[in-house]
Short mmCIF file of C-alpha atoms in Angstrom, two decimals:
data_model
loop_
_atom_site.label_atom_id
_atom_site.label_comp_id
_atom_site.label_asym_id
_atom_site.label_seq_id
_atom_site.Cartn_x
_atom_site.Cartn_y
_atom_site.Cartn_z
CA MET G 1 17.79 -17.78 -4.48
CA VAL G 2 15.68 -14.63 -5.24
CA ILE G 3 11.98 -13.78 -5.15
CA LEU G 4 10.37 -11.78 -7.83
CA THR G 5 7.39 -9.40 -6.98
CA LEU G 6 5.05 -8.39 -9.53
CA ASN G 7 2.20 -5.63 -9.25
CA CYS G 8 0.23 -5.50 -12.37
CA GLY G 9 -2.11 -2.92 -13.02
CA SER G 10 -4.46 -2.13 -16.17
CA SER G 11 -1.34 -0.18 -17.97
CA SER G 12 1.54 -1.00 -15.37
CA ALA G 13 3.92 -3.71 -13.94
CA LYS G 14 5.51 -2.57 -11.07
CA TYR G 15 8.30 -5.67 -9.81
CA GLN G 16 11.27 -5.90 -7.55
CA VAL G 17 13.82 -8.72 -7.03
CA TYR G 18 15.17 -9.61 -3.64
CA ASP G 19 18.26 -11.92 -2.72
CA TRP G 20 16.68 -13.96 -0.05
CA ASP G 21 19.68 -15.22 1.03
CA ASN G 22 21.02 -12.03 1.79
CA LYS G 23 18.27 -9.91 2.61
CA ASP G 24 18.63 -7.18 -0.05
CA VAL G 25 16.99 -5.45 -3.01
CA LEU G 26 18.62 -6.56 -6.21
CA ALA G 27 16.47 -4.29 -8.30
CA VAL G 28 13.26 -2.61 -8.99
CA GLY G 29 11.39 -1.58 -12.12
CA ILE G 30 8.18 -0.37 -13.51
CA VAL G 31 6.80 -0.80 -17.03
CA GLU G 32 4.09 1.92 -18.05
CA ARG G 33 1.80 2.54 -20.67
CA ILE G 34 0.85 -1.22 -21.55
CA GLY G 35 -1.51 -1.39 -24.00
CA LEU G 36 -0.77 2.11 -25.68
CA GLU G 37 1.21 3.19 -28.77
CA TYR G 38 4.39 2.64 -27.16
CA SER G 39 5.60 1.55 -23.80
CA THR G 40 8.54 2.63 -21.38
CA ILE G 41 10.54 0.47 -18.67
CA GLU G 42 12.82 2.00 -16.32
CA GLN G 43 14.77 -0.85 -14.20
CA LYS G 44 17.31 -0.15 -11.52
CA SER G 45 19.66 -2.99 -10.26
CA THR G 46 21.78 -1.95 -7.25
CA GLY G 47 25.60 -0.92 -8.76
CA LYS G 48 24.18 -1.26 -12.33
CA GLU G 49 23.05 1.72 -14.71
CA VAL G 50 19.58 2.63 -14.88
CA TYR G 51 18.03 1.44 -17.74
CA GLU G 52 15.17 2.96 -19.55
CA ALA G 53 13.66 2.58 -23.17
CA ARG G 54 10.79 2.60 -24.81
CA PHE G 55 9.37 -0.45 -26.71
CA SER G 56 5.93 -1.97 -27.86
CA SER G 57 3.65 -3.94 -25.13
CA PRO G 58 0.41 -4.53 -26.34
CA THR G 59 -0.45 -6.90 -23.76
CA HIS G 60 1.30 -7.71 -20.39
CA MET G 61 2.98 -10.74 -21.84
CA GLU G 62 5.31 -8.32 -23.97
CA ALA G 63 5.73 -6.45 -20.91
CA ILE G 64 6.76 -9.13 -18.40
CA GLN G 65 8.80 -11.14 -21.51
CA LEU G 66 10.86 -7.56 -21.27
CA VAL G 67 11.42 -7.53 -17.54
CA LEU G 68 12.58 -10.94 -17.49
CA LYS G 69 15.08 -10.31 -20.31
CA MET G 70 16.54 -7.34 -18.19
CA LEU G 71 16.91 -9.06 -15.17
CA VAL G 72 19.44 -11.60 -16.70
CA ASP G 73 21.08 -8.37 -18.75
CA GLU G 74 24.69 -8.50 -18.53
CA LYS G 75 24.85 -4.59 -18.18
CA TYR G 76 21.70 -3.58 -16.65
CA GLY G 77 20.49 -7.25 -14.71
CA CYS G 78 20.68 -8.08 -11.39
CA ILE G 79 21.15 -12.26 -11.71
CA LYS G 80 22.58 -14.28 -13.99
CA SER G 81 19.93 -16.71 -14.92
CA LEU G 82 15.78 -17.05 -14.31
CA ASP G 83 16.79 -20.34 -12.42
CA GLU G 84 17.70 -18.51 -9.31
CA ILE G 85 13.88 -17.08 -9.23
CA GLY G 86 12.51 -19.26 -6.39
CA ALA G 87 9.08 -18.15 -6.18
CA VAL G 88 6.88 -15.00 -7.78
CA GLY G 89 4.60 -12.94 -5.51
CA HIS G 90 1.62 -11.62 -7.20
CA ARG G 91 -0.05 -8.52 -5.50
CA VAL G 92 -3.98 -8.52 -5.78
CA LEU G 93 -6.27 -6.43 -5.14
CA HIS G 94 -9.27 -8.13 -3.83
CA GLY G 95 -9.46 -11.82 -2.10
CA GLY G 96 -13.46 -11.41 -1.40
CA GLU G 97 -14.79 -14.02 0.63
CA TYR G 98 -12.33 -16.82 -1.20
CA PHE G 99 -8.89 -15.69 0.30
CA LYS G 100 -8.33 -14.86 3.66
CA LYS G 101 -4.45 -15.36 3.61
CA SER G 102 -1.88 -15.31 0.74
CA THR G 103 -2.09 -18.15 -0.72
CA LEU G 104 -0.17 -20.67 -3.98
CA VAL G 105 -1.42 -20.18 -7.36
CA THR G 106 -3.27 -23.08 -8.75
CA ASP G 107 -5.93 -23.21 -12.00
CA GLU G 108 -8.54 -23.30 -9.07
CA VAL G 109 -7.43 -20.06 -7.37
CA ILE G 110 -7.44 -17.97 -10.93
CA GLU G 111 -10.95 -19.34 -11.44
CA LYS G 112 -11.87 -18.15 -8.23
CA LEU G 113 -10.31 -14.92 -8.70
CA LYS G 114 -12.20 -14.41 -12.35
CA GLU G 115 -15.05 -14.94 -9.97
CA ILE G 116 -14.92 -11.94 -8.22
CA ILE G 117 -13.53 -9.62 -10.78
CA PRO G 118 -17.13 -7.38 -10.15
CA LEU G 119 -15.79 -6.58 -6.79
CA GLY G 120 -12.67 -4.57 -8.53
CA PRO G 121 -13.46 -4.07 -12.27
CA LEU G 122 -10.69 -1.93 -12.55
CA HIS G 123 -8.06 -3.83 -10.86
CA MET G 124 -8.59 -7.43 -11.09
CA PRO G 125 -8.76 -8.45 -15.20
CA ALA G 126 -4.92 -6.67 -15.09
CA ASN G 127 -3.93 -8.68 -11.60
CA ILE G 128 -5.15 -12.09 -13.40
CA MET G 129 -3.59 -11.47 -16.63
CA GLY G 130 -0.14 -10.85 -14.83
CA ILE G 131 0.14 -13.86 -13.27
CA GLU G 132 -1.36 -15.71 -16.03
CA VAL G 133 1.61 -14.38 -18.24
CA ALA G 134 4.20 -15.33 -15.34
CA ARG G 135 2.70 -18.97 -14.95
CA LYS G 136 3.13 -19.12 -18.79
CA LEU G 137 6.68 -17.68 -18.75
CA MET G 138 7.63 -19.57 -15.64
CA PRO G 139 6.03 -22.51 -15.49
CA ASN G 140 8.06 -24.52 -13.00
CA VAL G 141 8.18 -21.37 -10.65
CA PRO G 142 5.71 -21.21 -7.32
CA GLN G 143 3.53 -18.52 -7.73
CA ALA G 144 1.76 -16.82 -4.93
CA ILE G 145 -1.04 -14.13 -4.61
CA VAL G 146 -1.13 -11.71 -1.68
CA MET G 147 -4.38 -9.87 -1.46
CA ASP G 148 -5.03 -6.37 -0.52
CA THR G 149 -7.89 -7.42 1.31
CA ALA G 150 -6.58 -10.15 3.96
CA TRP G 151 -4.95 -8.14 6.36
CA HIS G 152 -8.28 -6.83 7.33
CA GLN G 153 -10.23 -10.03 7.68
CA THR G 154 -10.07 -9.67 11.36
CA MET G 155 -12.87 -6.85 11.41
CA GLU G 156 -16.09 -8.30 13.28
CA GLU G 157 -19.24 -7.94 11.45
CA ALA G 158 -20.31 -4.74 13.24
CA ALA G 159 -17.29 -3.10 11.51
CA PHE G 160 -17.39 -4.84 7.98
CA MET G 161 -21.31 -5.04 7.40
CA TYR G 162 -23.25 -2.33 5.66
CA ALA G 163 -26.84 -0.95 6.94
CA VAL G 164 -28.56 -2.24 3.82
CA PRO G 165 -30.33 -5.10 3.08
CA TYR G 166 -28.51 -8.51 4.61
CA SER G 167 -29.53 -10.45 1.41
CA TRP G 168 -26.84 -8.09 -0.57
CA TYR G 169 -24.29 -9.60 1.61
CA LYS G 170 -25.42 -13.03 1.44
CA ASP G 171 -25.91 -12.76 -2.48
CA TYR G 172 -23.48 -10.17 -3.77
CA ASN G 173 -20.82 -10.38 -0.83
CA VAL G 174 -21.50 -6.35 -0.15
CA ARG G 175 -19.71 -5.73 2.80
CA ARG G 176 -16.34 -3.60 3.91
CA TYR G 177 -13.19 -5.24 2.45
CA GLY G 178 -10.48 -2.72 3.08
CA PHE G 179 -7.24 -2.35 1.21
CA HIS G 180 -3.72 -1.49 1.05
CA GLY G 181 -3.59 -4.42 3.40
CA THR G 182 0.08 -5.35 2.84
CA SER G 183 1.09 -1.79 3.86
CA HIS G 184 -1.01 -1.59 7.15
CA LEU G 185 0.39 -5.26 8.08
CA TYR G 186 4.07 -3.85 7.59
CA CYS G 187 3.21 -0.48 9.46
CA ALA G 188 1.35 -2.23 12.03
CA LYS G 189 4.26 -4.96 12.85
CA ARG G 190 7.03 -2.24 12.59
CA ALA G 191 5.45 0.14 15.03
CA ALA G 192 5.20 -2.37 17.65
CA VAL G 193 9.30 -3.33 16.95
CA LEU G 194 9.28 0.78 17.57
CA LEU G 195 7.42 0.54 20.86
CA GLY G 196 9.28 -2.18 22.41
CA LYS G 197 5.64 -4.38 22.48
CA GLU G 198 4.44 -7.62 21.48
CA ASN G 199 2.26 -7.00 18.24
CA LYS G 200 -0.71 -8.55 20.19
CA ASP G 201 -0.31 -6.01 22.92
CA THR G 202 -0.18 -2.84 20.37
CA ASN G 203 -2.99 -0.14 19.76
CA VAL G 204 -2.08 1.86 16.37
CA ILE G 205 -3.93 4.12 14.15
CA ILE G 206 -2.08 4.05 10.46
CA MET G 207 -2.66 6.48 7.80
CA HIS G 208 -1.48 5.04 4.30
CA ILE G 209 -1.75 8.46 2.61
CA GLY G 210 -0.91 8.36 -1.50
CA ASN G 211 -2.63 9.14 -3.99
CA GLY G 212 -4.83 6.52 -2.77
CA ALA G 213 -5.54 6.70 1.18
CA SER G 214 -6.93 4.78 3.66
CA GLY G 215 -7.03 4.30 7.68
CA CYS G 216 -6.87 1.46 10.02
CA ALA G 217 -7.58 0.76 13.39
CA VAL G 218 -5.13 -1.62 14.66
CA LYS G 219 -6.29 -3.32 18.26
CA ASN G 220 -3.99 -5.55 19.97
CA GLY G 221 -2.28 -6.30 16.91
CA VAL G 222 -4.88 -6.69 14.48
CA CYS G 223 -7.76 -4.60 12.15
CA ILE G 224 -10.70 -3.91 13.50
CA ASP G 225 -11.59 -1.33 11.31
CA THR G 226 -10.50 0.28 7.75
CA SER G 227 -11.49 3.61 5.90
CA MET G 228 -11.83 1.81 2.44
CA GLY G 229 -15.05 -0.37 1.66
CA LEU G 230 -16.24 -2.68 -0.93
CA THR G 231 -14.04 -0.96 -3.28
CA PRO G 232 -11.07 1.48 -2.63
CA LEU G 233 -13.40 4.78 -3.18
CA GLU G 234 -14.87 4.97 0.10
CA GLY G 235 -13.21 6.92 3.35
CA LEU G 236 -10.21 9.58 2.84
CA VAL G 237 -10.15 12.38 0.59
CA MET G 238 -7.38 11.07 -2.17
CA GLY G 239 -5.88 12.23 -5.57
CA SER G 240 -8.85 11.46 -7.75
CA ARG G 241 -11.56 9.55 -5.67
CA SER G 242 -14.14 11.02 -3.59
CA GLY G 243 -13.79 8.99 -0.65
CA ASP G 244 -16.95 9.40 1.92
CA MET G 245 -20.26 10.86 0.56
CA ASP G 246 -23.75 10.78 0.63
CA PRO G 247 -24.95 7.88 -1.52
CA ALA G 248 -28.06 10.04 -2.99
CA ILE G 249 -25.75 12.25 -4.71
CA ILE G 250 -25.01 9.49 -7.59
CA PRO G 251 -28.38 9.29 -8.50
CA TYR G 252 -29.02 12.67 -8.37
CA MET G 253 -25.97 14.06 -10.48
CA CYS G 254 -26.59 10.96 -12.87
CA LYS G 255 -30.12 12.55 -13.31
CA ASN G 256 -28.65 16.14 -13.65
CA LEU G 257 -25.39 15.13 -15.93
CA GLY G 258 -27.27 12.77 -18.13
CA VAL G 259 -24.38 10.43 -17.36
CA THR G 260 -24.81 6.26 -16.90
CA PRO G 261 -23.76 4.39 -13.77
CA ALA G 262 -20.51 3.34 -15.42
CA GLU G 263 -19.50 7.16 -16.00
CA MET G 264 -20.53 7.95 -12.59
CA ASP G 265 -18.20 5.46 -11.33
CA THR G 266 -15.30 7.05 -13.63
CA LEU G 267 -16.28 10.40 -12.29
CA LEU G 268 -15.94 9.43 -8.76
CA ASN G 269 -12.44 7.21 -9.29
CA LYS G 270 -10.61 9.15 -11.57
CA LYS G 271 -12.03 12.96 -11.51
CA SER G 272 -13.00 13.81 -8.02
CA GLY G 273 -10.72 14.08 -4.77
CA LEU G 274 -8.43 16.85 -4.89
CA ILE G 275 -8.65 16.57 -9.06
CA GLY G 276 -11.82 16.93 -8.47
CA ILE G 277 -11.49 19.99 -6.34
CA CYS G 278 -8.32 21.78 -7.81
CA GLY G 279 -7.10 20.42 -10.92
CA LYS G 280 -4.50 18.46 -9.33
CA SER G 281 -3.71 15.37 -7.86
CA ASP G 282 0.17 15.46 -6.96
CA ARG G 283 0.60 16.89 -3.27
CA ARG G 284 3.08 18.63 -4.31
CA ASP G 285 1.50 20.40 -6.92
CA VAL G 286 -1.63 21.15 -4.96
CA HIS G 287 0.91 22.41 -1.92
CA THR G 288 2.48 24.60 -4.35
CA ALA G 289 -0.52 26.05 -5.48
CA ALA G 290 -1.78 26.72 -2.13
CA LEU G 291 1.30 28.69 -1.24
CA GLU G 292 0.88 30.81 -4.56
CA GLY G 293 -2.58 31.89 -3.42
CA ASP G 294 -4.79 29.41 -5.33
CA LYS G 295 -7.73 29.17 -2.75
CA LEU G 296 -9.08 25.63 -4.32
CA ALA G 297 -5.91 24.00 -3.78
CA GLN G 298 -5.83 25.40 -0.17
CA LEU G 299 -9.70 23.99 -0.13
CA GLY G 300 -8.13 20.68 -1.15
CA ILE G 301 -5.82 20.55 1.52
CA ASP G 302 -8.04 21.40 4.00
CA MET G 303 -10.68 18.95 2.94
CA GLU G 304 -7.92 16.33 2.99
CA ILE G 305 -6.99 16.91 6.36
CA HIS G 306 -10.17 17.56 8.10
CA ARG G 307 -11.31 14.05 6.93
CA ILE G 308 -7.62 12.47 8.12
CA LYS G 309 -8.25 13.84 11.40
CA LYS G 310 -12.15 12.88 11.41
CA TYR G 311 -10.62 9.02 10.96
CA ILE G 312 -8.35 9.34 13.71
CA GLY G 313 -10.35 11.12 16.61
CA ALA G 314 -13.17 8.06 15.30
CA TYR G 315 -10.14 5.43 15.70
CA ALA G 316 -8.93 6.76 18.71
CA ALA G 317 -12.71 6.13 20.13
CA LEU G 318 -12.77 2.76 18.97
CA LEU G 319 -9.37 1.65 20.37
CA GLY G 320 -10.00 3.41 24.06
CA ARG G 321 -5.91 3.36 24.40
CA VAL G 322 -3.65 4.61 21.21
CA ASP G 323 -0.04 3.77 21.49
CA ALA G 324 0.87 5.28 18.34
CA VAL G 325 -0.38 7.16 15.41
CA VAL G 326 1.35 5.94 12.28
CA PHE G 327 2.13 7.81 8.61
CA THR G 328 3.05 6.25 5.62
CA ALA G 329 3.07 6.01 1.48
CA GLY G 330 4.06 8.86 -0.33
CA VAL G 331 2.37 11.75 1.31
CA GLY G 332 2.31 10.16 4.49
CA GLU G 333 6.12 10.14 4.48
CA MET G 334 6.75 13.34 2.62
CA GLY G 335 4.00 15.91 3.03
CA ASP G 336 4.57 17.49 6.69
CA HIS G 337 1.90 19.89 6.25
CA ILE G 338 -0.71 17.19 5.92
CA ARG G 339 0.81 15.66 9.26
CA LYS G 340 0.91 18.94 10.84
CA GLY G 341 -2.89 19.85 9.74
CA ALA G 342 -4.25 16.47 10.68
CA LEU G 343 -2.43 16.25 13.98
CA SER G 344 -3.07 19.66 15.30
CA GLY G 345 -5.67 20.02 17.93
CA LEU G 346 -5.76 16.69 19.09
CA GLU G 347 -3.64 16.98 22.08
CA ASN G 348 -6.56 16.09 24.36
CA PHE G 349 -6.26 12.40 22.53
CA GLY G 350 -2.70 12.59 23.83
CA ILE G 351 -1.44 13.32 20.60
CA LYS G 352 1.50 16.14 20.55
CA LEU G 353 3.13 16.61 17.43
CA ASP G 354 6.59 18.20 17.67
CA GLU G 355 6.39 20.84 14.83
CA LYS G 356 10.10 20.67 14.47
CA LYS G 357 10.39 17.01 14.33
CA ASN G 358 7.86 16.84 11.65
CA ALA G 359 9.34 19.50 9.32
CA LEU G 360 12.64 17.47 9.65
CA SER G 361 10.91 14.20 8.68
CA HIS G 362 10.63 14.55 4.69
CA CYS G 363 12.48 11.75 3.09
CA ARG G 364 12.50 8.01 2.15
CA ASN G 365 13.76 5.36 3.35
CA THR G 366 13.77 6.42 6.97
CA GLU G 367 11.78 5.78 10.39
CA THR G 368 11.15 8.46 12.50
CA CYS G 369 9.67 9.46 15.33
CA ILE G 370 7.94 13.07 15.42
CA SER G 371 5.95 13.34 18.60
CA ALA G 372 6.56 15.72 21.41
CA ASP G 373 8.64 14.29 24.05
CA ASP G 374 5.64 14.30 26.54
CA SER G 375 3.43 12.88 24.07
CA PRO G 376 1.77 10.21 26.08
CA VAL G 377 1.14 8.98 22.04
CA LYS G 378 3.86 8.37 19.63
CA ILE G 379 3.79 9.36 16.38
CA PHE G 380 5.67 8.02 13.96
CA VAL G 381 6.31 8.00 10.11
CA ILE G 382 7.28 4.49 8.84
CA PRO G 383 8.23 4.21 5.02
CA THR G 384 6.10 1.22 3.88
CA ASP G 385 7.28 -1.92 2.27
CA GLU G 386 4.43 -3.86 0.66
CA GLU G 387 7.20 -5.38 -1.58
CA LEU G 388 8.72 -7.14 1.34
CA VAL G 389 5.29 -8.76 3.06
CA MET G 390 4.97 -9.88 -0.49
CA THR G 391 8.56 -11.50 -0.66
CA GLU G 392 7.80 -12.98 2.79
CA ASP G 393 4.77 -14.56 2.17
CA ALA G 394 5.95 -15.66 -1.32
CA PHE G 395 9.07 -17.32 0.29
CA ALA G 396 7.13 -18.92 2.97
CA LEU G 397 4.06 -20.38 0.65
CA MET G 398 7.25 -22.44 -1.16
CA ASN G 399 8.87 -23.52 1.62
CA GLY G 400 5.52 -24.73 3.60
CA THR G 401 6.21 -22.18 6.63
CA TYR G 402 3.41 -20.02 5.90
CA ASP G 403 0.51 -19.19 8.11
CA ILE G 404 -2.31 -16.18 8.75
CA HIS G 405 -0.68 -13.07 9.70
CA THR G 406 -2.15 -13.57 13.39
CA ASN G 407 0.19 -17.05 13.65
CA PHE G 408 2.88 -15.72 11.23
CA HIS G 409 5.94 -14.19 12.64
CA TYR G 410 8.02 -11.77 9.63
CA THR G 411 11.66 -10.87 9.57
CA PHE G 412 10.67 -7.31 9.90
CA GLU G 413 9.13 -7.71 13.52
CA SER G 414 12.75 -8.58 14.78
CA PRO G 415 14.16 -5.35 16.88
CA ASP G 416 17.60 -6.53 15.16
CA TYR G 417 15.89 -6.69 11.47
CA VAL G 418 18.23 -4.28 8.91
CA ASN G 419 16.67 -3.66 5.68
CA LYS G 420 20.39 -3.37 3.30
CA ALA G 421 18.51 -1.30 0.53
CA ARG G 422 16.79 0.98 3.02
CA ALA G 423 20.25 1.44 5.31
CA ARG G 424 22.03 2.45 2.21
CA GLY G 425 19.14 5.27 1.51
CA LEU G 426 19.15 6.31 5.07
CA VAL G 427 22.99 6.98 4.54
CA GLU G 428 22.23 9.40 1.91
CA ASN G 429 19.69 11.01 3.74
CA LEU G 430 21.80 11.67 6.69
CA LYS G 431 24.63 13.38 4.20
CA LYS G 432 21.95 15.56 3.06
CA THR G 433 20.28 16.27 6.70
CA PRO G 434 22.41 15.44 9.45
CA GLU G 435 19.57 17.02 11.89
CA LEU G 436 17.53 13.67 10.79
CA GLU G 437 19.70 11.16 13.14
CA SER G 438 17.74 13.28 16.22
CA ILE G 439 14.39 11.85 15.30
CA ILE G 440 15.32 8.18 13.83
CA ALA G 441 13.04 6.20 15.87
CA HIS G 442 14.87 2.94 16.67
CA PRO G 443 13.56 -0.45 18.04
CA VAL G 444 13.02 -0.61 21.45
CA ARG G 445 14.53 -3.75 23.22
CA LYS G 446 11.72 -5.78 25.09
#
């Protein structure tokens, strides 16, 4: 049996096919430019040629139809029949106050999701559309939703409430929800394995740094605070999002620029962050420009590092004892200059980076330990695997064995767990950089 996971954005649909019995990824793919003059698809099936094509996809219906067709394609596909799909897991941005954990999709669930569209107007309509299309095309296959917000539901009121009129929370659900939950869940539980501790005994700080970025403080294995808020706009400096700022700036600049609240929302989400400072959001481009003397690119890097460092210090204060700091997602995994800058000067917190190890850790698929040998706090780079969390939740829901993450045991929480797809990637990494073997983070047997 295989599990299909779908992550539908406003103009894209990412997908993965996972062989549950053999614990291996069979295919990954993405459809982009949905709703534009033409769409594109790229699919990589294990042992097959990469499939790339342009096609017409006015809506997610055409996109997902093509995805299902290509999964069973003799030349490019990964399964013989759609009957092999046992469940579909959908990533959903927001669970609001309704969904505290993953759940199977019903008509009632979809209606509840539609009610909370105002909490995520940029993402929720596409998430819901993907679910509805998949249900229509695969009516007999169980469908599950996995919320970005679910992991953060363990926060206490003092952490998730804002100091605004309480009626805003009661009447309009204004509170901190947090996002990147599946990523933070995966990294928290993998960090416990690498530390040789029970999840419930582990205190870690996780920095998910990609185009979107968020931090999470994990105490005794659960989230106690996170940087994103009602929406993904709050917190760290991101590729195109502002992160933390004085709220009074908004009415001030609305007046000065003559823009509407909706236009200001677009400015803060799409035209701020690094792209607002230096005109670039891809960290590779920003780093290259800084090395070539671009002062605004260097300013953007300095601002990003400053904000990450500030959150690490704040979370260390909340946790008291810190077992590990974890970096994940594209920049967290590849941006050694960001990690170096963010961790420098934190020795008084017991966080000591080994710069040579840090420079070596510049690859995908490999869990590494980059802290100095005498560092009281471990520093891990853990490639996140949100799709695996979605896969396991979907399988367990279909199988009737699922429970909230504080009671549920994932396969990747075992020291003996082997991700076959990543193992293949690690072999390739070691061929390119044999020295990488010296910093691989191995599970500690209890």
